[in-house]
CSV table of C-alpha atoms and ligand atoms in Angstrom, one decimal:
chain,number,residue,atom,x,y,z
A,23,MET,CA,7.8,16.7,80.5
A,24,VAL,CA,8.7,18.4,77.2
A,25,ILE,CA,6.7,18.0,74.1
A,26,PRO,CA,8.7,19.2,71.1
A,27,GLY,CA,6.2,20.4,68.5
A,28,PRO,CA,6.7,19.7,64.7
A,29,ALA,CA,8.1,23.3,64.2
A,30,SER,CA,10.7,23.0,67.0
A,31,LEU,CA,11.8,19.4,67.2
A,32,LYS,CA,15.5,20.2,67.6
A,33,LEU,CA,15.1,23.1,70.1
A,34,GLY,CA,12.5,21.1,72.1
A,35,ARG,CA,14.9,18.2,72.5
A,36,ARG,CA,17.8,20.5,73.4
A,37,ILE,CA,15.7,22.1,76.2
A,38,ALA,CA,14.6,18.7,77.5
A,39,ASP,CA,18.3,17.5,77.5
A,40,LEU,CA,19.4,20.5,79.4
A,41,LEU,CA,16.6,20.1,82.0
A,42,GLU,CA,17.2,16.3,82.1
A,43,VAL,CA,13.5,15.6,81.7
A,44,LYS,CA,11.5,13.2,79.6
A,45,THR,CA,10.1,14.1,76.1
A,46,VAL,CA,6.8,13.0,74.7
A,47,PRO,CA,7.2,12.6,71.0
A,48,VAL,CA,4.4,14.0,68.8
A,49,GLU,CA,3.2,11.7,66.0
A,50,PHE,CA,2.6,14.2,63.3
A,51,LYS,CA,1.4,13.9,59.7
A,52,ARG,CA,-0.4,16.0,57.2
A,53,PHE,CA,-3.7,14.8,55.7
A,54,PRO,CA,-3.9,14.9,51.9
A,55,ASP,CA,-5.9,18.1,52.1
A,56,GLY,CA,-3.2,19.8,54.2
A,57,GLU,CA,-4.7,19.5,57.7
A,58,SER,CA,-2.5,18.5,60.6
A,59,TYR,CA,-2.8,15.2,62.5
A,60,ILE,CA,-1.4,15.3,66.0
A,61,ARG,CA,-1.0,12.5,68.5
A,62,PHE,CA,1.0,12.4,71.8
A,63,ASP,CA,3.0,9.2,71.9
A,64,GLY,CA,2.9,9.1,75.7
A,65,ASP,CA,0.7,9.8,78.8
A,66,VAL,CA,0.6,13.4,80.0
A,67,GLU,CA,-2.1,13.0,82.7
A,68,ASN,CA,-1.2,14.9,85.9
A,69,GLU,CA,2.0,16.1,84.4
A,70,ASP,CA,3.5,19.6,84.1
A,71,VAL,CA,3.7,19.8,80.4
A,72,VAL,CA,5.9,22.1,78.3
A,73,ILE,CA,5.0,22.3,74.6
A,74,VAL,CA,7.8,23.8,72.4
A,75,GLN,CA,6.5,25.2,69.1
A,76,THR,CA,7.7,28.3,67.3
A,77,THR,CA,5.2,30.1,65.1
A,78,SER,CA,7.4,31.5,62.3
A,79,PRO,CA,6.1,31.1,58.7
A,80,PRO,CA,4.0,29.2,57.8
A,81,GLN,CA,2.7,30.8,61.0
A,82,ASP,CA,-1.0,30.0,60.5
A,83,GLU,CA,-0.3,26.3,60.1
A,84,ARG,CA,2.1,26.3,63.1
A,85,LEU,CA,-0.5,28.2,65.2
A,86,ILE,CA,-3.2,25.7,64.5
A,87,GLN,CA,-0.8,22.9,65.5
A,88,LEU,CA,-0.1,24.8,68.7
A,89,PHE,CA,-3.8,25.2,69.5
A,90,ILE,CA,-4.4,21.5,68.8
A,91,MET,CA,-1.4,20.4,71.0
A,92,ALA,CA,-2.4,22.6,73.9
A,93,ASP,CA,-6.1,21.6,73.8
A,94,ASN,CA,-5.0,17.9,73.5
A,95,ALA,CA,-2.9,18.3,76.7
A,96,LYS,CA,-5.9,19.9,78.4
A,97,ASP,CA,-8.2,17.0,77.2
A,98,GLN,CA,-5.6,14.5,78.5
A,99,LYS,CA,-5.7,16.1,81.9
A,100,ALA,CA,-2.2,17.6,82.1
A,101,LYS,CA,-1.6,19.3,85.5
A,102,SER,CA,-0.3,22.5,83.9
A,103,ILE,CA,0.4,23.6,80.4
A,104,THR,CA,3.3,25.9,79.6
A,105,LEU,CA,4.0,26.9,76.0
A,106,VAL,CA,7.5,27.8,74.8
A,107,VAL,CA,6.8,29.9,71.7
A,108,PRO,CA,10.2,31.4,70.9
A,109,TYR,CA,8.8,33.4,68.0
A,110,LEU,CA,5.2,34.5,68.8
A,111,ALA,CA,3.5,35.3,65.5
A,112,TYR,CA,1.2,38.3,65.1
A,113,GLY,CA,3.3,40.2,67.7
A,114,ARG,CA,3.5,43.1,65.2
A,115,GLN,CA,-0.3,43.4,64.9
A,116,ASP,CA,-0.4,44.7,68.4
A,117,LYS,CA,-3.1,47.4,68.0
A,118,ARG,CA,-5.6,48.7,65.5
A,119,PHE,CA,-3.4,51.0,63.4
A,120,ARG,CA,-6.3,51.8,61.1
A,121,SER,CA,-10.0,51.9,61.9
A,122,GLY,CA,-11.6,48.5,61.2
A,123,GLU,CA,-8.4,46.6,61.5
A,124,ALA,CA,-8.2,43.4,63.5
A,125,PHE,CA,-6.1,43.3,66.7
A,126,SER,CA,-4.8,39.9,65.8
A,127,PHE,CA,-2.5,39.4,68.7
A,128,LYS,CA,-5.4,39.7,71.1
A,129,THR,CA,-7.3,37.1,69.2
A,130,LEU,CA,-4.3,34.7,69.3
A,131,VAL,CA,-4.0,35.0,73.1
A,132,ALA,CA,-7.8,34.5,73.6
A,133,LEU,CA,-7.6,31.3,71.6
A,134,LEU,CA,-4.6,30.0,73.6
A,135,ASP,CA,-6.5,30.9,76.8
A,136,ALA,CA,-9.4,28.8,75.6
A,137,CYS,CA,-7.0,25.9,75.1
A,138,GLY,CA,-6.2,25.9,78.8
A,139,VAL,CA,-2.7,27.4,78.6
A,140,ASN,CA,-1.3,28.5,82.0
A,141,ARG,CA,1.9,30.2,80.9
A,142,ILE,CA,3.8,31.3,77.8
A,143,ILE,CA,7.5,31.8,77.4
A,144,THR,CA,8.7,33.7,74.4
A,145,VAL,CA,11.8,35.5,73.3
A,146,ASN,CA,12.2,39.1,72.3
A,147,SER,CA,8.6,39.8,71.6
A,148,HIS,CA,8.1,42.7,69.3
A,149,ASN,CA,6.1,44.7,71.7
A,150,PRO,CA,6.7,43.7,75.4
A,151,ARG,CA,4.0,46.3,76.5
A,152,ILE,CA,1.1,44.3,75.0
A,153,LEU,CA,2.2,41.1,76.8
A,154,LYS,CA,1.0,42.8,80.0
A,155,THR,CA,-2.5,43.0,78.7
A,156,SER,CA,-2.6,39.2,78.1
A,157,ARG,CA,-4.9,37.0,80.2
A,158,ILE,CA,-2.1,34.4,80.2
A,159,HIS,CA,1.1,35.1,82.1
A,160,ILE,CA,3.8,35.7,79.4
A,161,ASP,CA,7.6,35.7,80.2
A,162,ASP,CA,9.5,37.6,77.6
A,163,LEU,CA,13.2,36.6,77.5
A,164,SER,CA,16.0,38.4,75.8
A,165,ALA,CA,18.5,36.7,73.6
A,166,ILE,CA,20.4,39.9,72.7
A,167,HIS,CA,23.3,39.2,75.1
A,168,LEU,CA,23.7,35.7,73.6
A,169,LEU,CA,24.0,37.2,70.1
A,170,ALA,CA,26.5,39.8,71.4
A,171,LYS,CA,28.5,37.1,73.1
A,172,TYR,CA,28.8,35.3,69.8
A,173,PHE,CA,30.5,38.3,68.3
A,174,LYS,CA,32.7,38.8,71.3
A,175,LYS,CA,33.9,35.2,70.9
A,176,LYS,CA,34.6,35.9,67.3
A,177,GLY,CA,36.9,38.8,68.3
A,178,PHE,CA,34.5,41.7,67.8
A,179,ASP,CA,34.8,42.9,71.4
A,180,GLY,CA,34.5,46.7,71.3
A,181,ALA,CA,32.3,46.8,68.2
A,182,PHE,CA,29.6,49.4,68.0
A,183,SER,CA,26.0,48.1,68.8
A,184,LEU,CA,23.3,49.6,66.7
A,185,SER,CA,19.5,48.9,67.0
A,186,LEU,CA,16.6,50.0,64.7
A,187,GLY,CA,13.8,52.1,65.9
A,188,LYS,CA,13.8,54.5,68.9
A,189,LYS,CA,11.7,52.1,71.0
A,190,ALA,CA,14.4,49.4,70.5
A,191,LEU,CA,17.3,51.4,72.0
A,192,ASN,CA,17.3,49.0,74.9
A,193,ILE,CA,18.4,46.3,72.4
A,194,ALA,CA,21.5,48.2,71.6
A,195,MET,CA,22.1,48.9,75.3
A,196,GLN,CA,21.9,45.2,76.1
A,197,ALA,CA,24.4,44.3,73.4
A,198,ASN,CA,26.7,47.1,74.6
A,199,GLU,CA,26.8,45.5,78.0
A,200,VAL,CA,28.7,42.7,76.4
A,201,LEU,CA,30.6,44.4,73.6
A,202,LYS,CA,31.3,47.7,75.4
A,203,GLY,CA,32.0,49.6,72.2
A,204,GLY,CA,29.2,52.2,72.5
A,205,TYR,CA,25.7,52.1,71.1
A,206,GLY,CA,23.1,54.0,69.3
A,207,CYS,CA,19.9,53.6,67.2
A,208,ILE,CA,18.5,54.6,63.9
A,209,SER,CA,14.9,55.8,63.7
A,210,THR,CA,12.6,53.9,61.4
A,211,HIS,CA,9.2,54.9,60.0
A,212,ARG,CA,6.9,52.3,58.3
A,213,ASN,CA,4.2,53.4,55.9
A,214,ARG,CA,1.1,51.5,57.2
A,215,ILE,CA,-0.4,51.1,53.8
A,216,THR,CA,2.5,50.2,51.6
A,217,GLY,CA,4.5,48.5,54.4
A,218,LYS,CA,7.7,50.4,53.1
A,219,VAL,CA,10.1,51.5,55.8
A,220,ALA,CA,12.2,54.7,55.8
A,221,LEU,CA,15.3,55.2,57.9
A,222,GLU,CA,16.3,58.6,59.3
A,223,ARG,CA,19.9,59.6,58.7
A,224,GLU,CA,21.5,60.1,62.2
A,225,ASN,CA,24.8,61.3,63.3
A,226,LEU,CA,26.4,58.0,64.2
A,227,SER,CA,30.1,57.8,65.0
A,228,VAL,CA,30.7,54.6,63.2
A,229,ALA,CA,33.4,55.6,60.7
A,230,ASN,CA,36.2,53.0,60.6
A,231,ARG,CA,34.4,51.0,63.3
A,232,ASN,CA,33.0,47.4,63.2
A,233,VAL,CA,29.3,47.7,63.6
A,234,ILE,CA,26.7,45.1,64.6
A,235,ILE,CA,23.1,45.9,63.8
A,236,PHE,CA,20.7,44.2,66.1
A,237,ASP,CA,17.0,43.7,65.4
A,238,ASP,CA,14.3,41.5,66.9
A,239,ILE,CA,13.1,40.3,63.5
A,240,ILE,CA,14.4,40.2,59.9
A,241,SER,CA,11.3,39.5,57.8
A,242,SER,CA,11.4,40.9,54.3
A,243,GLY,CA,14.9,42.3,55.0
A,244,GLY,CA,13.9,45.8,53.9
A,245,THR,CA,14.8,47.4,57.2
A,246,MET,CA,18.1,45.6,57.6
A,247,ILE,CA,19.2,46.3,54.0
A,248,LYS,CA,18.6,50.0,54.5
A,249,ALA,CA,20.4,50.0,57.8
A,250,VAL,CA,23.4,48.2,56.4
A,251,GLU,CA,23.6,50.6,53.4
A,252,LEU,CA,23.3,53.6,55.7
A,253,THR,CA,26.0,52.3,58.1
A,254,LYS,CA,28.3,51.6,55.2
A,255,ALA,CA,27.7,55.1,53.8
A,256,GLU,CA,28.8,56.5,57.2
A,257,GLY,CA,32.1,54.8,56.7
A,258,ALA,CA,31.8,51.7,58.9
A,259,GLU,CA,34.4,49.0,58.5
A,260,LYS,CA,32.7,45.6,58.9
A,261,VAL,CA,28.9,45.5,59.3
A,262,PHE,CA,27.1,42.5,60.7
A,263,ALA,CA,23.3,41.9,60.7
A,264,ALA,CA,22.2,40.2,63.9
A,265,CYS,CA,18.6,39.2,64.8
A,266,VAL,CA,16.7,37.0,67.2
A,267,HIS,CA,14.1,35.8,64.7
A,268,PRO,CA,15.6,35.4,61.2
A,269,LEU,CA,12.4,34.8,59.3
A,270,LEU,CA,14.3,35.8,56.1
A,271,VAL,CA,11.4,35.8,53.8
A,272,GLY,CA,12.0,35.3,50.0
A,273,ASN,CA,15.5,36.4,49.0
A,274,SER,CA,16.1,38.7,51.9
A,275,LYS,CA,19.3,36.9,52.9
A,276,GLU,CA,20.9,37.5,49.5
A,277,GLY,CA,19.7,41.1,49.6
A,278,ILE,CA,21.2,41.8,53.0
A,279,LEU,CA,24.6,40.3,52.0
A,280,LYS,CA,24.5,42.2,48.7
A,281,SER,CA,23.9,45.5,50.6
A,282,GLY,CA,27.3,45.0,52.3
A,283,ALA,CA,26.7,42.9,55.4
A,284,ASP,CA,29.6,40.6,56.2
A,285,GLU,CA,27.4,38.0,57.9
A,286,ILE,CA,23.9,37.5,59.1
A,287,VAL,CA,23.6,35.9,62.5
A,288,GLY,CA,20.4,34.7,64.1
A,289,THR,CA,19.2,32.4,66.9
A,290,ASP,CA,17.4,29.0,66.7
A,291,CYS,CA,14.1,30.6,67.8
A,292,VAL,CA,13.0,29.9,64.3
A,293,PRO,CA,14.5,27.3,61.9
A,294,SER,CA,16.8,29.0,59.4
A,295,SER,CA,20.2,28.7,57.8
A,296,VAL,CA,21.7,31.5,60.0
A,297,GLY,CA,20.6,30.2,63.4
A,298,VAL,CA,24.0,29.7,65.0
A,299,VAL,CA,23.1,30.9,68.4
A,300,SER,CA,21.0,28.6,70.5
A,301,VAL,CA,18.4,30.0,73.0
A,302,ALA,CA,17.9,26.5,74.6
A,303,PRO,CA,20.0,27.4,77.7
A,304,LEU,CA,18.1,30.7,78.1
A,305,ILE,CA,14.7,28.9,78.0
A,306,ALA,CA,15.9,25.9,80.1
A,307,GLU,CA,17.0,28.4,82.8
A,308,ALA,CA,13.6,30.1,82.7
A,309,LEU,CA,11.8,26.8,83.0
A,310,ALA,CA,14.0,25.7,85.9
A,311,GLY,CA,13.0,29.0,87.6
A,312,ARG,CA,16.4,30.5,87.5
A,313,GLY,CA,16.2,32.9,84.6
A,314,VAL,CA,13.1,35.0,84.8
B,12,R5P,C1,10.2,46.5,63.3
B,12,R5P,O1,9.7,47.2,64.1
B,12,R5P,C2,11.0,45.3,63.6
B,12,R5P,O2,11.9,45.6,64.7
B,12,R5P,C3,11.8,44.9,62.4
B,12,R5P,O3,12.8,45.9,62.1
B,12,R5P,C4,11.0,44.6,61.2
B,12,R5P,O4,9.9,43.8,61.6
B,12,R5P,C5,11.7,44.0,60.1
B,12,R5P,O5,10.9,43.8,59.1
B,12,R5P,P1,11.4,43.7,57.6
B,12,R5P,O6,12.6,42.7,57.6
B,12,R5P,O7,10.3,43.2,56.8
B,12,R5P,O8,11.8,45.1,57.2
């Protein structure tokens, strides 16, 4: 049975509909001091339970709700607990970059482990390599082909697929499998103290081409804004910003459009105004044992 958490009500219900399984509603309210109240409105004893809860901002609040739901399922003797966390927060704090720094992702997994979680399904985690170090089995699905198919359907078959950061070249490659217009990536360097990102000018053959820039996350929008500007400066025709997790903090959406992007397209991994591509079929397939 599927338990749609307060942060992913729509997505949770969509997944349950596709799997044709029962949902257990969560009675949720916030106490006057801001703490979360959670109650399952149904019996989960001896059930294989799937809790769907994304952890985009406000991530700390959504994480606490996730811990409470998982631990509650354990207390109520669920047979197994699978978490669907499309956006897994703290994925970018995946090592100690500076001495004394917290390895927050490790802490997060240890807490979920203590809550009795058996399996986690996530989508385009920032660093798939650290998932292998997790005590809990984590399936990392990719929604890039779904984003690429959206553009293909809109008539942008043959567009150039661009990704950001050398380690993310596989993102552009996956998109190119659908769009078949060639691919490349722009190197990025983030200053660990200021958080500012710099992009390296590359020789990209994008002049007079439609370009789709794919990234796993748009957070402050700083990286995408620079990428759009650079691509436009190289003479690209139409430029689209596509991402799996459109966190779109502050006025990043306006900033990206102002920099010259024709559209921002995201998935429903996190609630946002640009989430036009649903990952529900991808997750339902994985849960049914067909997609992983
Ligand atoms: C970086 O490695 C990621 O793939 C994204 O490019 C980055 O997290 C986006 O962050 P922001 O929108 O704040 O530049």
